[in-house]
CSV table of C-alpha atoms and ligand atoms in Angstrom, one decimal:
chain,number,residue,atom,x,y,z
A,1016,MET,CA,125.3,91.3,80.8
A,1017,LYS,CA,122.0,89.4,81.1
A,1018,ILE,CA,121.2,88.5,84.7
A,1019,LEU,CA,118.4,86.1,85.7
A,1020,VAL,CA,117.0,86.6,89.1
A,1021,LEU,CA,115.0,83.9,91.0
A,1022,ASN,CA,113.0,85.0,93.9
A,1023,SER,CA,111.6,82.0,95.8
A,1024,GLY,CA,108.8,82.4,98.3
A,1025,SER,CA,106.9,79.7,100.2
A,1026,SER,CA,103.9,79.9,97.8
A,1027,THR,CA,105.4,81.8,94.8
A,1028,GLN,CA,108.4,81.5,92.6
A,1029,LYS,CA,109.1,84.8,90.8
A,1030,SER,CA,111.8,85.3,88.2
A,1031,ALA,CA,113.0,88.3,86.2
A,1032,LEU,CA,115.6,88.9,83.5
A,1033,PHE,CA,117.6,92.1,83.5
A,1034,GLU,CA,120.3,93.6,81.2
A,1035,LEU,CA,122.8,95.5,83.2
A,1036,GLY,CA,126.2,97.0,82.4
A,1037,SER,CA,129.2,95.8,84.4
A,1038,ASP,CA,129.0,99.0,86.5
A,1039,PRO,CA,125.2,99.4,86.9
A,1040,SER,CA,123.8,102.8,87.8
A,1041,ASP,CA,121.6,103.4,90.8
A,1042,GLN,CA,118.6,103.8,88.6
A,1043,PRO,CA,116.5,100.6,88.4
A,1044,ALA,CA,116.1,99.1,85.0
A,1045,PRO,CA,112.8,97.5,84.0
A,1046,PRO,CA,113.0,93.7,83.4
A,1047,LEU,CA,113.2,92.3,79.9
A,1048,TRP,CA,111.2,89.3,81.0
A,1049,GLU,CA,109.2,88.3,84.0
A,1050,GLY,CA,107.7,85.0,85.2
A,1051,LYS,CA,105.6,84.1,88.2
A,1052,LEU,CA,104.4,80.8,89.5
A,1053,GLU,CA,101.9,80.8,92.3
A,1054,TRP,CA,100.6,77.8,94.3
A,1055,ASP,CA,97.3,77.7,96.2
A,1056,GLY,CA,96.9,74.2,97.5
A,1057,ASP,CA,97.3,72.0,94.5
A,1058,LYS,CA,96.3,74.8,92.1
A,1059,GLU,CA,99.2,76.3,90.1
A,1060,THR,CA,99.0,79.5,88.1
A,1061,LEU,CA,101.8,80.6,85.7
A,1062,ALA,CA,102.1,84.1,84.3
A,1063,VAL,CA,104.9,85.1,82.0
A,1064,LYS,CA,105.4,88.3,80.1
A,1065,ASN,CA,108.2,90.0,78.2
A,1066,ALA,CA,109.1,93.6,77.5
A,1067,ASN,CA,107.5,93.4,74.0
A,1068,GLY,CA,104.1,92.9,75.7
A,1069,LYS,CA,103.9,89.1,74.8
A,1070,LYS,CA,102.2,87.0,77.5
A,1071,PHE,CA,101.8,83.4,78.4
A,1072,ASN,CA,99.3,82.3,81.1
A,1073,ALA,CA,98.4,78.7,82.3
A,1074,GLU,CA,96.7,77.0,85.2
A,1075,ALA,CA,97.2,73.4,86.3
A,1076,VAL,CA,96.8,71.1,89.2
A,1077,VAL,CA,100.1,69.9,90.6
A,1078,GLN,CA,101.5,68.2,93.6
A,1079,PRO,CA,104.2,70.0,95.7
A,1080,LYS,CA,106.8,67.6,94.4
A,1081,ASP,CA,106.2,68.7,90.9
A,1082,ARG,CA,107.1,72.3,91.6
A,1083,ARG,CA,110.7,71.8,90.3
A,1084,SER,CA,109.5,70.8,86.9
A,1085,SER,CA,107.0,73.8,86.9
A,1086,LEU,CA,109.9,76.1,87.6
A,1087,ALA,CA,112.0,74.6,84.8
A,1088,LYS,CA,109.0,75.0,82.4
A,1089,MET,CA,108.6,78.6,83.5
A,1090,LEU,CA,112.3,79.4,82.8
A,1091,GLN,CA,112.2,77.7,79.4
A,1092,LYS,CA,109.7,80.4,78.4
A,1093,LEU,CA,112.7,82.7,78.3
A,1094,TRP,CA,113.6,81.1,74.9
A,1095,GLN,CA,110.2,79.6,73.9
A,1096,PRO,CA,107.4,81.5,72.1
A,1097,PRO,CA,105.3,83.6,72.7
A,1098,THR,CA,107.5,85.2,75.4
A,1099,GLN,CA,110.9,84.4,73.8
A,1100,THR,CA,113.5,87.0,74.9
A,1101,ILE,CA,116.8,85.2,74.4
A,1102,ARG,CA,118.2,82.7,71.9
A,1103,ASP,CA,119.0,80.1,74.5
A,1104,GLY,CA,120.3,79.7,78.1
A,1105,SER,CA,123.9,80.4,77.1
A,1106,GLU,CA,123.0,84.1,76.8
A,1107,ILE,CA,122.5,84.3,80.6
A,1108,ALA,CA,125.7,85.6,82.3
A,1109,VAL,CA,124.8,85.0,85.9
A,1110,ILE,CA,121.9,83.8,88.0
A,1111,GLY,CA,121.0,85.6,91.2
A,1112,HIS,CA,118.9,84.0,94.0
A,1113,ARG,CA,117.1,85.7,96.8
A,1114,ILE,CA,117.8,83.5,99.9
A,1115,VAL,CA,115.5,84.4,102.8
A,1116,HIS,CA,117.6,83.3,105.7
A,1117,GLY,CA,121.4,83.5,105.8
A,1118,GLY,CA,121.6,82.4,109.5
A,1119,PRO,CA,124.6,83.4,111.6
A,1120,ASN,CA,127.3,83.1,109.0
A,1121,LEU,CA,125.9,84.1,105.6
A,1122,TYR,CA,125.2,87.8,105.0
A,1123,GLN,CA,127.2,89.2,102.1
A,1124,PRO,CA,126.1,88.4,98.6
A,1125,THR,CA,128.2,85.3,97.7
A,1126,ILE,CA,129.0,83.0,94.7
A,1127,VAL,CA,127.1,79.7,95.2
A,1128,THR,CA,129.5,76.8,96.0
A,1129,PRO,CA,128.8,73.4,97.4
A,1130,GLU,CA,129.8,74.8,100.8
A,1131,VAL,CA,127.4,77.8,100.5
A,1132,LYS,CA,124.6,75.4,99.5
A,1133,GLN,CA,125.3,73.3,102.5
A,1134,ALA,CA,125.2,76.3,104.8
A,1135,ILE,CA,121.9,77.4,103.2
A,1136,ALA,CA,120.5,73.9,103.8
A,1137,GLU,CA,121.6,74.0,107.4
A,1138,VAL,CA,119.7,77.2,108.0
A,1139,SER,CA,116.6,75.5,106.5
A,1140,ALA,CA,115.8,74.3,110.0
A,1141,ILE,CA,115.0,77.9,110.9
A,1142,ALA,CA,113.2,79.0,107.7
A,1143,PRO,CA,112.1,75.7,106.2
A,1144,LEU,CA,109.6,77.0,103.6
A,1145,HIS,CA,111.7,79.8,102.2
A,1146,ASN,CA,115.2,78.3,102.2
A,1147,LYS,CA,114.1,75.0,100.7
A,1148,ALA,CA,112.5,76.9,97.8
A,1149,GLY,CA,115.7,78.9,97.4
A,1150,LEU,CA,117.7,75.7,97.2
A,1151,GLN,CA,115.3,74.3,94.7
A,1152,GLY,CA,115.8,77.4,92.5
A,1153,ILE,CA,119.6,76.9,92.7
A,1154,GLU,CA,119.3,73.2,91.7
A,1155,ILE,CA,117.1,74.0,88.7
A,1156,ALA,CA,119.3,76.8,87.6
A,1157,GLU,CA,122.4,74.6,87.8
A,1158,LYS,CA,120.7,72.1,85.4
A,1159,LEU,CA,119.4,74.7,83.0
A,1160,PHE,CA,122.4,77.0,83.0
A,1161,PRO,CA,125.4,74.7,83.6
A,1162,ARG,CA,128.8,76.3,84.5
A,1163,LYS,CA,127.2,79.8,84.8
A,1164,PRO,CA,128.0,81.6,88.1
A,1165,GLN,CA,125.2,81.7,90.6
A,1166,VAL,CA,125.0,84.3,93.4
A,1167,ALA,CA,123.0,84.1,96.6
A,1168,VAL,CA,121.8,87.3,98.1
A,1169,PHE,CA,120.4,87.1,101.7
A,1170,ASP,CA,117.4,88.9,103.0
A,1171,THR,CA,118.9,88.9,106.5
A,1172,GLY,CA,122.3,90.4,105.4
A,1173,PHE,CA,121.4,94.1,105.7
A,1174,HIS,CA,120.4,93.7,109.3
A,1175,ARG,CA,123.8,92.4,110.3
A,1176,THR,CA,124.6,95.9,111.7
A,1177,MET,CA,121.9,95.8,114.4
A,1178,PRO,CA,123.5,96.5,117.8
A,1179,PRO,CA,123.4,93.7,120.3
A,1180,CYS,CA,120.7,95.4,122.3
A,1181,ALA,CA,118.4,95.1,119.3
A,1182,ALA,CA,119.6,91.7,118.1
A,1183,VAL,CA,119.7,89.6,121.2
A,1184,TYR,CA,116.5,88.2,122.7
A,1185,PRO,CA,116.2,88.6,126.5
A,1186,GLY,CA,115.9,84.8,127.0
A,1187,PRO,CA,118.8,82.8,128.4
A,1188,TYR,CA,122.1,84.1,126.9
A,1189,GLU,CA,122.7,80.5,125.7
A,1190,TRP,CA,120.0,81.1,123.0
A,1191,PHE,CA,122.2,83.8,121.5
A,1192,GLU,CA,125.3,81.5,121.6
A,1193,ARG,CA,123.2,78.9,119.6
A,1194,GLY,CA,122.3,81.4,116.9
A,1195,ILE,CA,118.8,82.1,118.3
A,1196,ARG,CA,118.8,85.9,117.8
A,1197,ARG,CA,117.0,88.5,115.9
A,1198,TYR,CA,118.0,88.4,112.2
A,1199,GLY,CA,115.4,90.5,110.4
A,1200,PHE,CA,114.2,90.1,106.8
A,1201,HIS,CA,113.3,92.1,103.6
A,1202,GLY,CA,116.8,93.6,103.9
A,1203,ILE,CA,117.4,93.7,100.2
A,1204,ASN,CA,114.4,96.1,99.7
A,1205,HIS,CA,114.9,98.0,102.9
A,1206,GLU,CA,118.5,98.8,101.9
A,1207,TYR,CA,117.4,99.8,98.4
A,1208,CYS,CA,114.6,102.1,99.8
A,1209,ALA,CA,117.1,103.9,102.1
A,1210,HIS,CA,119.3,104.8,99.2
A,1211,ARG,CA,116.4,105.6,96.9
A,1212,ALA,CA,114.9,107.9,99.6
A,1213,ALA,CA,118.2,109.7,100.1
A,1214,ARG,CA,118.5,110.3,96.3
A,1215,MET,CA,114.9,111.6,96.1
A,1216,LEU,CA,115.5,114.0,98.9
A,1217,GLY,CA,118.9,115.1,97.5
A,1218,HIS,CA,120.8,114.1,100.7
A,1219,GLU,CA,123.6,111.6,101.4
A,1220,THR,CA,122.3,108.4,103.0
A,1221,SER,CA,124.8,109.0,105.8
A,1222,SER,CA,122.9,112.1,107.0
A,1223,LEU,CA,119.5,110.5,107.3
A,1224,LYS,CA,117.4,108.5,109.8
A,1225,ILE,CA,114.9,106.5,107.8
A,1226,ILE,CA,112.0,104.1,108.8
A,1227,SER,CA,111.3,101.8,105.9
A,1228,CYS,CA,107.9,100.1,106.0
A,1229,HIS,CA,107.8,97.0,103.7
A,1230,LEU,CA,104.2,96.1,103.5
A,1231,GLY,CA,103.6,93.2,101.1
A,1232,ASN,CA,102.2,89.7,102.0
A,1233,GLY,CA,104.9,89.7,104.6
A,1234,CYS,CA,105.4,93.0,106.4
A,1235,SER,CA,108.4,94.4,108.3
A,1236,LEU,CA,109.8,97.8,109.3
A,1237,ALA,CA,113.4,98.8,109.5
A,1238,ALA,CA,115.1,101.6,111.4
A,1239,ILE,CA,118.0,102.8,109.2
A,1240,ASP,CA,120.6,105.2,110.5
A,1241,ALA,CA,123.2,106.5,108.0
A,1242,GLY,CA,122.4,103.7,105.6
A,1243,LYS,CA,122.7,101.0,108.3
A,1244,SER,CA,120.0,98.9,109.8
A,1245,VAL,CA,119.9,99.5,113.6
A,1246,ASP,CA,116.5,97.8,114.3
A,1247,THR,CA,113.8,95.9,112.6
A,1248,THR,CA,110.4,94.3,113.5
A,1249,MET,CA,111.0,90.7,112.2
A,1250,GLY,CA,113.2,88.5,114.3
A,1251,PHE,CA,114.6,85.0,114.4
A,1252,THR,CA,112.0,84.1,111.8
A,1253,PRO,CA,109.6,86.2,109.6
A,1254,LEU,CA,106.8,85.6,112.2
A,1255,GLU,CA,107.7,88.4,114.5
A,1256,GLY,CA,106.6,92.0,114.2
A,1257,VAL,CA,103.7,93.9,112.6
A,1258,MET,CA,100.5,92.2,111.4
A,1259,MET,CA,100.7,90.6,107.9
A,1260,GLY,CA,98.5,88.8,105.4
A,1261,THR,CA,98.4,85.4,107.1
A,1262,ARG,CA,100.9,86.0,110.0
A,1263,GLY,CA,99.9,87.8,113.1
A,1264,GLY,CA,103.3,89.2,114.0
A,1265,TRP,CA,103.8,90.0,117.8
A,1266,VAL,CA,101.8,87.6,119.9
A,1267,ASP,CA,102.3,86.6,123.5
A,1268,PRO,CA,104.3,83.3,123.5
A,1269,GLY,CA,102.3,82.3,126.5
A,1270,ILE,CA,99.3,81.8,124.1
A,1271,LEU,CA,101.3,79.0,122.4
A,1272,LEU,CA,102.0,77.3,125.7
A,1273,HIS,CA,98.3,77.6,126.6
A,1274,LEU,CA,97.2,76.1,123.3
A,1275,MET,CA,99.7,73.2,123.7
A,1276,ARG,CA,98.4,72.5,127.3
A,1277,ALA,CA,94.7,73.2,126.8
A,1278,ASP,CA,94.2,71.9,123.2
A,1279,HIS,CA,97.2,69.6,122.9
A,1280,ALA,CA,98.1,71.6,119.8
A,1281,SER,CA,101.0,70.0,118.0
A,1282,VAL,CA,104.1,71.8,116.6
A,1283,ASP,CA,102.7,71.5,113.0
A,1284,GLN,CA,99.3,72.8,114.1
A,1285,LEU,CA,100.9,75.9,115.7
A,1286,ASP,CA,103.1,76.4,112.7
A,1287,ASP,CA,100.1,76.3,110.4
A,1288,VAL,CA,98.1,78.7,112.6
A,1289,LEU,CA,100.9,81.2,113.0
A,1290,ASN,CA,102.1,81.1,109.3
A,1291,ARG,CA,98.9,80.6,107.4
A,1292,HIS,CA,95.8,81.4,109.4
A,1293,SER,CA,96.5,84.5,111.3
A,1294,GLY,CA,96.9,88.2,110.4
A,1295,LEU,CA,94.5,89.8,108.0
A,1296,LEU,CA,93.0,86.4,107.0
A,1297,GLY,CA,92.8,85.2,110.6
A,1298,ILE,CA,90.9,88.2,111.9
A,1299,SER,CA,88.8,89.1,108.9
A,1300,GLY,CA,87.9,85.6,107.9
A,1301,VAL,CA,87.7,87.1,104.4
A,1302,SER,CA,91.1,87.2,102.8
A,1303,SER,CA,94.8,87.8,103.4
A,1304,ASP,CA,94.7,90.4,100.6
A,1305,MET,CA,94.3,94.0,101.8
A,1306,ARG,CA,92.2,94.8,98.8
A,1307,ASP,CA,89.5,92.3,99.8
A,1308,VAL,CA,89.7,93.3,103.4
A,1309,LEU,CA,89.1,97.0,102.5
A,1310,GLU,CA,86.3,96.1,100.2
A,1311,ALA,CA,84.6,94.0,102.9
A,1312,ALA,CA,85.2,96.8,105.5
A,1313,GLY,CA,83.6,99.2,103.1
A,1314,LYS,CA,80.5,97.0,103.2
A,1315,ASN,CA,80.5,97.2,107.0
A,1316,ASN,CA,81.9,93.7,107.7
A,1317,GLU,CA,82.9,94.2,111.4
A,1318,ARG,CA,85.7,91.6,111.4
A,1319,ALA,CA,87.3,93.1,108.2
A,1320,LYS,CA,87.1,96.6,109.9
A,1321,LEU,CA,88.8,95.1,113.0
A,1322,ALA,CA,91.5,93.5,110.8
A,1323,PHE,CA,92.3,96.8,109.2
A,1324,ASP,CA,92.3,98.6,112.5
A,1325,ILE,CA,94.7,96.1,114.1
A,1326,PHE,CA,96.9,96.3,111.0
A,1327,VAL,CA,97.2,100.1,111.3
A,1328,HIS,CA,97.5,100.1,115.1
A,1329,ARG,CA,100.4,97.7,114.9
A,1330,LEU,CA,102.0,99.7,112.1
A,1331,GLN,CA,101.8,102.9,114.2
A,1332,THR,CA,103.3,101.3,117.3
A,1333,GLY,CA,106.0,99.7,115.1
A,1334,ILE,CA,106.9,103.0,113.6
A,1335,ALA,CA,107.1,104.6,117.0
A,1336,ALA,CA,109.4,101.8,118.2
A,1337,MET,CA,111.7,102.3,115.2
A,1338,ALA,CA,111.7,106.1,115.7
A,1339,ALA,CA,112.8,105.5,119.3
A,1340,SER,CA,115.6,103.1,118.1
A,1341,LEU,CA,116.7,105.8,115.8
A,1342,GLY,CA,116.4,108.7,118.3
A,1343,GLY,CA,114.4,110.7,115.7
A,1344,VAL,CA,113.3,110.3,112.1
A,1345,ASP,CA,113.8,112.2,108.9
A,1346,ALA,CA,111.9,110.1,106.4
A,1347,ILE,CA,109.3,107.3,106.5
A,1348,VAL,CA,109.1,105.1,103.4
A,1349,PHE,CA,106.0,103.0,102.4
A,1350,THR,CA,106.9,100.2,99.9
A,1351,ALA,CA,105.7,96.8,98.5
A,1352,GLY,CA,102.2,95.9,97.5
A,1353,ILE,CA,100.2,97.5,100.4
A,1354,GLY,CA,102.7,100.3,101.0
A,1355,GLU,CA,102.7,101.4,97.3
A,1356,ASN,CA,99.1,100.9,96.6
A,1357,SER,CA,96.9,101.6,99.6
A,1358,ALA,CA,96.3,105.3,100.3
A,1359,GLU,CA,93.9,104.1,103.0
A,1360,VAL,CA,96.6,102.4,105.0
A,1361,ARG,CA,99.0,105.3,104.6
A,1362,ARG,CA,96.4,107.8,105.6
A,1363,ALA,CA,95.2,105.9,108.6
A,1364,THR,CA,98.8,105.2,109.8
A,1365,CYS,CA,100.0,108.7,109.4
A,1366,ALA,CA,96.9,110.2,111.1
A,1367,ARG,CA,98.3,109.3,114.6
A,1368,LEU,CA,102.0,110.2,113.8
A,1369,GLY,CA,101.5,113.9,114.3
A,1370,PHE,CA,103.5,113.7,117.5
A,1371,LEU,CA,106.5,112.9,115.3
A,1372,GLY,CA,105.8,115.9,113.1
A,1373,VAL,CA,104.3,113.8,110.3
A,1374,GLN,CA,101.9,115.6,108.0
A,1375,ILE,CA,100.8,114.1,104.7
A,1376,ASP,CA,99.1,115.9,101.8
A,1377,GLU,CA,95.9,114.0,101.3
A,1378,GLY,CA,95.7,115.0,97.6
A,1379,LYS,CA,99.2,113.7,96.9
A,1380,ASN,CA,98.5,110.5,99.0
A,1381,SER,CA,95.4,109.5,97.2
A,1382,LEU,CA,97.0,110.0,93.8
A,1383,ALA,CA,100.4,108.7,94.7
A,1384,LYS,CA,102.3,106.9,91.9
A,1385,PRO,CA,105.6,105.7,93.2
A,1386,ASP,CA,108.3,106.9,93.6
A,1387,VAL,CA,106.8,110.1,95.1
A,1388,GLU,CA,106.8,112.2,98.2
A,1389,ILE,CA,103.4,112.6,99.9
A,1390,SER,CA,104.2,114.8,102.9
A,1391,THR,CA,103.3,118.5,103.1
A,1392,SER,CA,106.1,121.1,102.9
A,1393,LYS,CA,105.5,121.8,106.6
A,1394,SER,CA,105.9,118.2,107.7
A,1395,ALA,CA,108.9,117.6,110.0
A,1396,VAL,CA,109.3,114.1,108.4
A,1397,HIS,CA,109.4,113.3,104.7
A,1398,VAL,CA,106.9,110.6,103.8
A,1399,LEU,CA,107.7,108.7,100.6
A,1400,VAL,CA,106.1,106.0,98.5
A,1401,ILE,CA,108.8,103.9,96.8
A,1402,CYS,CA,108.4,101.0,94.4
A,1403,ALA,CA,110.0,97.8,95.8
A,1404,GLN,CA,113.0,96.7,93.7
A,1405,GLU,CA,114.1,93.5,95.3
A,1406,ASP,CA,114.8,91.7,92.0
A,1407,TRP,CA,116.7,94.5,90.4
A,1408,SER,CA,118.8,95.0,93.6
A,1409,ILE,CA,119.7,91.3,93.4
A,1410,ALA,CA,120.7,91.7,89.7
A,1411,ARG,CA,122.9,94.7,90.6
A,1412,GLU,CA,124.6,92.7,93.4
A,1413,CYS,CA,125.3,89.9,90.8
A,1414,ALA,CA,126.8,92.5,88.4
A,1415,ARG,CA,129.0,93.9,91.1
A,1416,LEU,CA,130.2,90.5,92.4
A,1417,THR,CA,131.0,89.0,89.0
A,1418,ARG,CA,132.5,92.2,87.5
A,1419,THR,CA,136.0,91.0,88.3
A,1420,MET,CA,135.5,87.3,87.5
B,1634,ADP,P1,105.0,89.8,98.2
B,1634,ADP,O1,105.3,90.0,99.6
B,1634,ADP,O2,104.5,88.5,97.9
B,1634,ADP,O3,106.1,90.3,97.3
B,1634,ADP,P2,103.6,92.2,97.3
B,1634,ADP,O4,104.6,93.2,97.7
B,1634,ADP,O5,103.3,92.0,95.8
B,1634,ADP,O6,103.8,90.8,98.0
B,1634,ADP,O7,102.2,92.6,98.0
B,1634,ADP,C1,101.1,91.8,97.9
B,1634,ADP,C2,100.0,92.5,98.7
B,1634,ADP,O8,99.8,93.8,98.3
B,1634,ADP,C3,98.6,91.8,98.4
B,1634,ADP,O9,98.4,90.8,99.3
B,1634,ADP,C4,97.7,92.9,98.7
B,1634,ADP,O10,97.2,92.9,100.1
B,1634,ADP,C5,98.5,94.2,98.6
B,1634,ADP,N1,98.0,95.1,97.5
B,1634,ADP,C6,98.2,95.1,96.2
B,1634,ADP,N2,97.6,96.1,95.6
B,1634,ADP,C7,96.8,96.7,96.5
B,1634,ADP,C8,95.9,97.8,96.5
B,1634,ADP,N3,95.6,98.5,95.4
B,1634,ADP,N4,95.4,98.2,97.7
B,1634,ADP,C9,95.6,97.5,98.8
B,1634,ADP,N5,96.5,96.5,98.9
B,1634,ADP,C10,97.1,96.1,97.8
């Protein structure tokens, strides 16, 4: 069956087409077709490619309200040259959507119904940028692929198993009763990485304690015991935790009170600072992209060096916290853009994890092509680099869920 996946972010809309059997194996399949829309202010870039190596690229100036039609145009490239891959939309069996926030009630992959859409919309108050983009994707897919089943897969779902001591904020208990709790994100890839790591090590997932470090534009760590999430660094929203591209992660909430009192900062200004002007970008002043930060640091840019140092420091303390939640660790996984590609980040991070018994082989680290192990044979902890497979994991959930329909 051909499964189309839509992965909506706040500033990107990615899509991929997979062909999966009704009982898919655990081995990720490469996509038949991929599309990516990216927005930077009013500049939009579109990049589409298919498995035959055909490509389509375009740049345009668009208003945010035009993003729906951009998404429809991107999806039409599935059956339009030069990237044509299917005859028409009827060939698509099911459409899967990554929905960032499932809130308190949505955690299992589920067929999209009007009630599910309503529930996703209600959670938009917590994760406005991401959930609204997810709903837009659902609407467009309903128009382009009428009567085809659509499946919502939630980034928060995997962390549902966190014990109350990890999930409840130590504010008033009433917060928890109102749904203000730690949810955690990147669950689709954290779960995939735990299973992939177990397979690479030749163990059952049930016998392993794993720390998964998802380091992309957004970054989070997960503590996974016997295949279940027991702790994670992101919380009520994707703002908590380790340092990221444009988000700072853990900051003292007292700073926000201070800015409101001293600078009369508005909610929108704080939202903007926390989501778009902090993290690697905020500290370096250079870029949110680790490649640019590393290049500037290499040219002795002091703020870029500081940004890198804070990123690594927060990662180390985050890993130590996850190890404590697990009561030990068998494997650490590096995944997503930075985790897969930056030998510098892995080297600097692991350099202070000797107390956990972590020892990496620098030769293997610097040449790492995921999926691969980079720890030495003496290391007490396996260190693995694993390619993120969010979209394929969503496609597999779609195949599983619709198998019996
Ligand atoms: P997203 O969270 O949007 O899915 P990705 O997982 O693609 O993001 O990660 C994007 C980030 O990966 C970029 O912002 C960049 O910082 C980082 N990255 C990609 N390639 C490299 C590289 N070779 N070295 C360092 N960082 C890299």
